Rosetta silent file (secondary structure, phi, psi, omega in degrees, C-alpha in Angstrom):
SEQUENCE: XXXXXXXXXXXXXXXXXXXXXXXXXXXXXXXXXXXXXXXXXXXXXXXXXXXXXXXXXXXXXXXXXXXXXXXXXXXXXXXXXXXXXXXXXXXXXXXXXXXXXXXXXXXXXXXXXXXXXXXXXXXXXXXXXXXXXXXXXXXXXXXXXXXXXXXXXXXXXXXXXXXXXXXXXXXXXXXXXXXXXXXXXXXXXXXXXXXXX
SCORE:     score description
SCORE:     0.000 S_00000001
   1 L     0.000  146.548 -178.116 -158.183  -21.091   30.801 S_00000001
   2 L  -104.731  162.745  177.284 -158.938  -17.417   30.883 S_00000001
   3 L   111.675 -151.128 -174.706 -156.688  -14.495   31.728 S_00000001
   4 H   -67.675  -37.515 -173.793 -153.113  -13.642   30.691 S_00000001
   5 H   -89.752   19.461 -177.724 -152.183  -17.213   29.674 S_00000001
   6 H   -70.822  -32.213 -176.868 -155.176  -17.705   27.468 S_00000001
   7 L   -79.925  -22.913 -173.530 -153.179  -17.191   24.264 S_00000001
   8 L   -98.568  133.746  177.221 -150.314  -19.520   25.237 S_00000001
   9 L   -72.260  158.507  179.231 -150.672  -23.288   25.239 S_00000001
  10 L   -70.808  140.695  176.768 -149.687  -25.189   28.344 S_00000001
  11 L   -75.477  149.228  177.173 -146.121  -26.497   28.492 S_00000001
  12 L   -68.217  139.877 -178.860 -145.634  -30.233   28.720 S_00000001
  13 L   -74.144  177.310  178.972 -144.979  -31.317   32.268 S_00000001
  14 L   -67.798  151.630 -179.660 -141.932  -33.261   33.503 S_00000001
  15 L   -65.632  155.420 -178.884 -141.671  -36.913   32.489 S_00000001
  16 L   -66.441  148.621 -178.580 -143.009  -39.499   34.851 S_00000001
  17 L   -67.957  -39.864 -179.842 -140.580  -40.938   37.395 S_00000001
  18 L  -115.270   87.372 -179.622 -141.402  -44.574   36.541 S_00000001
  19 L   -68.796  161.591 -179.938 -141.970  -44.744   32.800 S_00000001
  20 L   -70.494  140.231 -179.289 -143.649  -47.784   31.357 S_00000001
  21 L   -66.340  146.576  179.355 -141.213  -50.555   30.332 S_00000001
  22 L   -66.828  159.446 -178.179 -140.631  -50.908   26.555 S_00000001
  23 L   -66.424  138.309 -178.373 -142.356  -53.717   24.739 S_00000001
  24 L   -72.252  141.042  178.330 -140.479  -57.048   24.891 S_00000001
  25 L   -74.687  152.068  177.641 -138.886  -58.273   21.639 S_00000001
  26 L   -67.977  142.097 -177.928 -140.113  -61.553   20.227 S_00000001
  27 L   -68.121  136.645  177.885 -137.887  -64.490   21.218 S_00000001
  28 L   -77.926  144.816 -179.921 -135.544  -65.744   18.518 S_00000001
  29 L   -67.454  141.263 -179.279 -135.929  -69.406   17.611 S_00000001
  30 L   -69.333  139.325  178.923 -133.286  -71.662   19.154 S_00000001
  31 L   -74.255  153.452  177.970 -130.561  -72.974   16.836 S_00000001
  32 L   -69.806  138.614  178.520 -130.307  -76.689   16.215 S_00000001
  33 L   -70.300  138.037 -179.730 -127.689  -78.422   18.349 S_00000001
  34 L   -71.541  136.372 -179.383 -124.686  -79.668   16.377 S_00000001
  35 L   -75.645  130.035 -179.787 -124.550  -83.410   16.069 S_00000001
  36 L   -70.386  136.360  179.328 -121.379  -84.788   17.647 S_00000001
  37 L   -94.761  123.663  179.456 -119.007  -86.500   15.195 S_00000001
  38 L   -80.022  124.169  178.923 -117.524  -89.710   16.544 S_00000001
  39 L   -84.521  137.529  178.428 -113.752  -89.910   15.918 S_00000001
  40 L   -95.562  117.792 -179.749 -112.392  -93.263   14.814 S_00000001
  41 L   -90.219  119.815  178.047 -109.172  -94.045   16.657 S_00000001
  42 L   -94.182  131.497 -179.791 -106.746  -96.096   14.589 S_00000001
  43 L   -68.655  136.315  178.391 -104.242  -98.119   16.625 S_00000001
  44 L   -74.367  144.237  177.675 -100.587  -97.057   16.084 S_00000001
  45 L   -68.802  148.899  179.541  -98.196  -99.750   14.801 S_00000001
  46 L   -62.741  132.443 -177.087  -95.707 -101.017   17.401 S_00000001
  47 L   -74.424  134.494  178.948  -92.517  -98.947   17.245 S_00000001
  48 L   -74.142  145.583  179.868  -89.447 -100.872   16.186 S_00000001
  49 L   -63.292  133.777 -178.516  -86.521 -100.765   18.635 S_00000001
  50 L   -73.175  141.594  176.871  -84.067  -97.997   17.708 S_00000001
  51 L   -69.207  143.055 -179.889  -80.544  -99.129   16.820 S_00000001
  52 L   -67.626  138.976  178.333  -77.955  -98.264   19.412 S_00000001
  53 L   -72.885  140.477  178.778  -75.719  -95.331   18.533 S_00000001
  54 L   -71.902  142.404  178.350  -72.127  -96.183   17.905 S_00000001
  55 L   -76.264  101.746 -176.881  -69.699  -94.871   20.491 S_00000001
  56 L   -92.531    4.353 -178.478  -67.859  -92.246   18.476 S_00000001
  57 L   -66.331  133.310 -177.254  -65.825  -90.869   21.381 S_00000001
  58 L   -76.728  148.998  176.702  -62.126  -90.795   20.504 S_00000001
  59 L   -66.510  150.916 -178.496  -59.659  -92.589   22.735 S_00000001
  60 L   -62.220  129.760 -179.657  -57.733  -90.342   25.103 S_00000001
  61 L   -74.666  137.828  179.191  -54.610  -88.951   23.433 S_00000001
  62 L   -67.437  145.497 -179.302  -51.418  -89.744   25.305 S_00000001
  63 L   -71.370  128.386  179.501  -49.730  -86.781   27.018 S_00000001
  64 L   -74.567  143.982  177.100  -46.727  -85.574   25.042 S_00000001
  65 L   -67.800  145.546 -178.148  -43.470  -85.346   26.968 S_00000001
  66 L   -65.639  130.822 -179.558  -42.404  -81.798   27.772 S_00000001
  67 L   -75.362  138.261  179.802  -39.962  -80.470   25.202 S_00000001
  68 L   -65.182  143.947 -179.179  -36.673  -79.285   26.718 S_00000001
  69 L   -66.411  140.637  179.956  -36.239  -75.502   26.792 S_00000001
  70 L   -72.261  146.418  177.827  -34.076  -74.109   24.034 S_00000001
  71 L   -68.589  138.640 -178.733  -30.746  -72.697   25.028 S_00000001
  72 L   -64.357  131.189  179.754  -30.723  -68.897   25.082 S_00000001
  73 L   -73.498  137.131 -179.661  -29.077  -67.504   21.969 S_00000001
  74 L   -62.910  138.497 -178.358  -26.092  -65.299   22.788 S_00000001
  75 L   -67.275  137.949  179.553  -26.893  -61.600   22.441 S_00000001
  76 L   -72.661  143.706  177.209  -25.425  -59.973   19.355 S_00000001
  77 L   -63.308  136.492 -177.530  -22.905  -57.233   20.041 S_00000001
  78 L   -66.358  124.101  178.948  -24.554  -53.851   19.765 S_00000001
  79 L   -86.140  133.199  179.110  -23.573  -52.230   16.496 S_00000001
  80 L   -65.586  156.429 -179.560  -22.950  -48.495   16.737 S_00000001
  81 L   -65.370  159.510 -177.415  -25.234  -46.191   14.792 S_00000001
  82 H   -60.911  -40.991 -178.996  -24.310  -45.176   11.266 S_00000001
  83 H   -62.397  -36.629 -179.922  -23.719  -41.581   12.314 S_00000001
  84 H   -68.407  -40.465  178.628  -21.303  -42.691   15.030 S_00000001
  85 H   -62.474  -40.986  179.811  -19.336  -44.866   12.601 S_00000001
  86 H   -63.731  -39.240  179.156  -19.114  -41.969   10.172 S_00000001
  87 H   -63.705  -40.883  179.224  -17.850  -39.700   12.958 S_00000001
  88 H   -63.221  -41.128  178.937  -15.173  -42.247   13.889 S_00000001
  89 H   -65.076  -38.961 -179.423  -14.012  -42.428   10.268 S_00000001
  90 H   -65.038  -34.030  178.969  -13.920  -38.630   10.030 S_00000001
  91 H   -63.594  -28.191 -178.185  -11.724  -38.459   13.124 S_00000001
  92 L   -96.712   12.079 -179.070   -9.191  -40.648   11.320 S_00000001
  93 L   -67.557  140.644 -177.025   -9.311  -38.660    8.070 S_00000001
  94 H   -56.916  -41.620 -179.041   -5.810  -37.738    6.806 S_00000001
  95 H   -65.153  -36.391  179.358   -6.583  -34.030    6.525 S_00000001
  96 H   -67.760  -41.961  178.708   -7.937  -33.962   10.078 S_00000001
  97 H   -63.952  -37.896  179.298   -4.864  -35.729   11.435 S_00000001
  98 H   -65.165  -39.358  179.093   -2.649  -33.312    9.528 S_00000001
  99 H   -63.687  -40.696  178.163   -4.515  -30.360   11.030 S_00000001
 100 H   -64.218  -39.804  178.897   -3.976  -31.713   14.549 S_00000001
 101 H   -65.562  -37.457 -179.207   -0.282  -32.138   13.879 S_00000001
 102 H   -67.783  -31.207  178.100   -0.055  -28.594   12.550 S_00000001
 103 H   -65.476  -27.625 -178.739   -1.700  -27.263   15.746 S_00000001
 104 L   -93.506   10.593 -178.893    1.163  -28.805   17.735 S_00000001
 105 L   -69.609  140.816 -177.043    3.887  -27.329   15.532 S_00000001
 106 H   -56.383  -40.766 -178.761    6.520  -25.397   17.530 S_00000001
 107 H   -65.339  -37.141  179.321    6.141  -22.232   15.478 S_00000001
 108 H   -66.970  -41.183  178.464    2.348  -22.291   15.956 S_00000001
 109 H   -63.086  -39.960  178.626    2.703  -22.791   19.719 S_00000001
 110 H   -62.787  -40.527  178.649    5.163  -19.899   19.874 S_00000001
 111 H   -63.700  -39.773  178.163    2.689  -17.715   18.002 S_00000001
 112 H   -62.519  -41.611  179.367   -0.087  -18.626   20.476 S_00000001
 113 H   -64.343  -39.201  179.467    2.140  -17.658   23.400 S_00000001
 114 H   -66.967  -36.519  177.120    2.966  -14.338   21.790 S_00000001
 115 H   -63.761  -42.830  177.511   -0.761  -13.620   21.245 S_00000001
 116 H   -60.194  -42.051 -179.344   -1.473  -14.316   24.925 S_00000001
 117 H   -63.064  -42.789  179.550    1.363  -11.977   25.916 S_00000001
 118 H   -63.760  -38.500  178.818   -0.004   -9.191   23.689 S_00000001
 119 H   -64.241  -39.714  178.530   -3.502   -9.590   25.176 S_00000001
 120 H   -64.275  -42.569  179.810   -2.099   -9.246   28.702 S_00000001
 121 H   -62.588  -42.614 -179.295   -0.190   -6.103   27.772 S_00000001
 122 H   -63.464  -38.983  179.485   -3.265   -4.553   26.184 S_00000001
 123 H   -65.103  -40.011  178.654   -5.323   -5.303   29.291 S_00000001
 124 H   -63.831  -42.402  178.805   -2.694   -3.662   31.522 S_00000001
 125 H   -64.017  -38.876 -179.608   -2.662   -0.549   29.349 S_00000001
 126 H   -65.861  -31.846  177.493   -6.477   -0.339   29.406 S_00000001
 127 H   -66.358  -26.945 -179.875   -6.403   -0.402   33.229 S_00000001
 128 L   -94.237    9.546 -179.983   -4.159    2.689   33.133 S_00000001
 129 L   -68.451  142.597 -177.466   -6.374    4.593   30.712 S_00000001
 130 H   -56.337  -40.420 -179.184   -7.386    8.063   32.031 S_00000001
 131 H   -66.504  -37.682  178.155  -11.128    7.341   31.729 S_00000001
 132 H   -64.776  -42.917  179.763  -10.733    4.057   33.581 S_00000001
 133 H   -64.738  -38.977  178.599   -8.763    5.766   36.372 S_00000001
 134 H   -63.860  -39.862  178.946  -11.378    8.507   36.614 S_00000001
 135 H   -63.018  -40.608  177.641  -14.102    5.890   36.918 S_00000001
 136 H   -62.972  -41.173  179.158  -12.228    4.193   39.766 S_00000001
 137 H   -65.042  -38.132 -179.541  -11.891    7.519   41.594 S_00000001
 138 H   -64.985  -33.984  179.021  -15.630    8.198   41.104 S_00000001
 139 H   -64.339  -28.377 -179.322  -16.474    4.868   42.679 S_00000001
 140 L   -95.574    8.594 -179.611  -14.619    5.978   45.805 S_00000001
 141 L   -67.701  141.513 -177.304  -16.226    9.422   45.981 S_00000001
 142 H   -57.345  -41.203 -179.418  -17.831   10.156   49.373 S_00000001
 143 H   -65.028  -38.842  179.305  -21.215   11.009   47.881 S_00000001
 144 H   -65.692  -41.470  178.932  -21.222    7.809   45.850 S_00000001
 145 H   -64.035  -40.287  178.635  -20.311    5.759   48.896 S_00000001
 146 H   -63.231  -42.075  178.511  -23.028    7.489   50.904 S_00000001
 147 H   -62.771  -40.845  179.203  -25.552    6.777   48.148 S_00000001
 148 H   -62.133  -42.635  178.813  -24.456    3.164   48.064 S_00000001
 149 H   -64.178  -39.888  179.191  -24.937    2.872   51.844 S_00000001
 150 H   -64.978  -37.829  177.051  -28.405    4.437   51.614 S_00000001
 151 H   -63.138  -41.051  177.713  -29.359    1.943   48.891 S_00000001
 152 H   -62.115  -42.694 -179.982  -28.225   -0.904   51.119 S_00000001
 153 H   -61.732  -42.537  179.684  -30.246    0.528   53.998 S_00000001
 154 H   -64.480  -38.210  178.577  -33.364    0.772   51.800 S_00000001
 155 H   -64.051  -39.840  179.053  -32.884   -2.812   50.613 S_00000001
 156 H   -64.905  -42.281  179.379  -32.666   -4.008   54.217 S_00000001
 157 H   -62.198  -43.439  179.705  -35.842   -2.131   55.150 S_00000001
 158 H   -62.771  -38.544  178.911  -37.690   -3.564   52.176 S_00000001
 159 H   -64.105  -41.602  178.929  -36.531   -7.047   53.129 S_00000001
 160 H   -63.480  -40.114  177.729  -37.813   -6.558   56.693 S_00000001
 161 H   -64.347  -39.914  179.848  -41.184   -5.405   55.361 S_00000001
 162 H   -64.478  -33.292  179.253  -41.373   -8.421   53.061 S_00000001
 163 H   -66.134  -25.676  179.954  -40.744  -10.731   56.008 S_00000001
 164 L   -90.308    3.323  179.016  -43.871   -9.310   57.687 S_00000001
 165 L   -69.420  145.320 -178.408  -46.052   -9.958   54.649 S_00000001
 166 H   -55.714  -40.412 -179.604  -48.922  -12.478   55.308 S_00000001
 167 H   -67.096  -37.028  178.557  -47.676  -14.861   52.637 S_00000001
 168 H   -66.151  -42.311  178.511  -44.158  -14.680   54.046 S_00000001
 169 H   -62.769  -39.211  178.382  -45.430  -15.379   57.570 S_00000001
 170 H   -64.429  -39.903  178.789  -47.448  -18.337   56.244 S_00000001
 171 H   -65.396  -40.170  178.401  -44.359  -19.663   54.485 S_00000001
 172 H   -63.315  -40.139  177.001  -42.286  -19.324   57.674 S_00000001
 173 H   -62.078  -40.586  179.173  -44.926  -21.275   59.623 S_00000001
 174 H   -62.515  -44.730  178.668  -44.835  -23.988   56.974 S_00000001
 175 H   -63.043  -40.955  179.502  -41.027  -24.226   57.172 S_00000001
 176 H   -62.406  -41.821  178.979  -41.182  -24.352   60.975 S_00000001
 177 H   -63.622  -41.800  178.810  -43.713  -27.180   60.822 S_00000001
 178 H   -62.949  -41.937  179.773  -41.533  -29.123   58.360 S_00000001
 179 H   -63.780  -40.292  179.901  -38.465  -28.723   60.613 S_00000001
 180 H   -65.788  -38.556  178.270  -40.391  -29.939   63.651 S_00000001
 181 H   -65.546  -40.944  177.625  -41.636  -32.996   61.728 S_00000001
 182 H   -62.398  -40.523 -179.686  -38.103  -33.792   60.563 S_00000001
 183 H   -63.568  -44.399  178.720  -36.838  -33.464   64.137 S_00000001
 184 H   -63.370  -39.677  179.742  -39.526  -35.832   65.453 S_00000001
 185 H   -63.930  -40.481  179.466  -38.783  -38.311   62.659 S_00000001
 186 H   -66.010  -38.354  177.756  -35.061  -38.275   63.485 S_00000001
 187 H   -63.739  -41.817  178.084  -35.827  -38.872   67.184 S_00000001
 188 H   -62.521  -40.490  178.568  -38.060  -41.833   66.297 S_00000001
 189 H   -63.402  -40.640 -179.991  -35.310  -43.281   64.091 S_00000001
 190 H   -64.673  -41.946  178.301  -32.787  -42.936   66.904 S_00000001
 191 H   -63.748  -39.835 -179.641  -35.111  -44.696   69.375 S_00000001
 192 H   -64.729  -40.569  178.801  -35.752  -47.479   66.837 S_00000001
 193 H   -66.132  -38.690  178.745  -32.006  -47.978   66.273 S_00000001
 194 H   -65.056  -41.464 -178.945  -31.367  -48.090   70.019 S_00000001
 195 H   -66.033  -36.271  178.209  -34.140  -50.658   70.527 S_00000001
 196 H   -71.361  -39.115 -178.808  -32.709  -52.854   67.745 S_00000001
 197 L   -68.718    0.000    0.000  -29.164  -52.496   69.050 S_00000001
């Protein structure tokens, strides 16, 4: 061909749509068929009758008579603990008994009474001490009494405010509900008792 494509060879075209089938392979020779082997069946000897199994089951054992219940053994007396026994012995110790007797001696009792009397006298004198008397007068001072009243008033106000707190109101509702339930329960009990009576 002449022109621009003169130097270039033509490209191979697309392959044909129906290519020629490939050449068939030569057929392999058929294998020889295996000769069947005839099995010789030997007759089985007649089976001898099996001996009967001996009955090995044991005879039923006779039921034993119920044994009488044993008599309950008497409970042993509870022995006190070692520490308790030791304490009891210590209470009966000669020196301890002597000490108790000495506490009841007339001279010792008289001494105890005199000590009590001295304590009472000392207490009476302390009540008449100038500082004690001054303190009593201060407690009755008008300003102190007024201050005391104002403190009481403030405590009452604080208590009233606390009663209006949400938690306090919730608690009061709870108590009211419990009282109403108790009242209803008591009424039901009374009706039940009347119906039974």
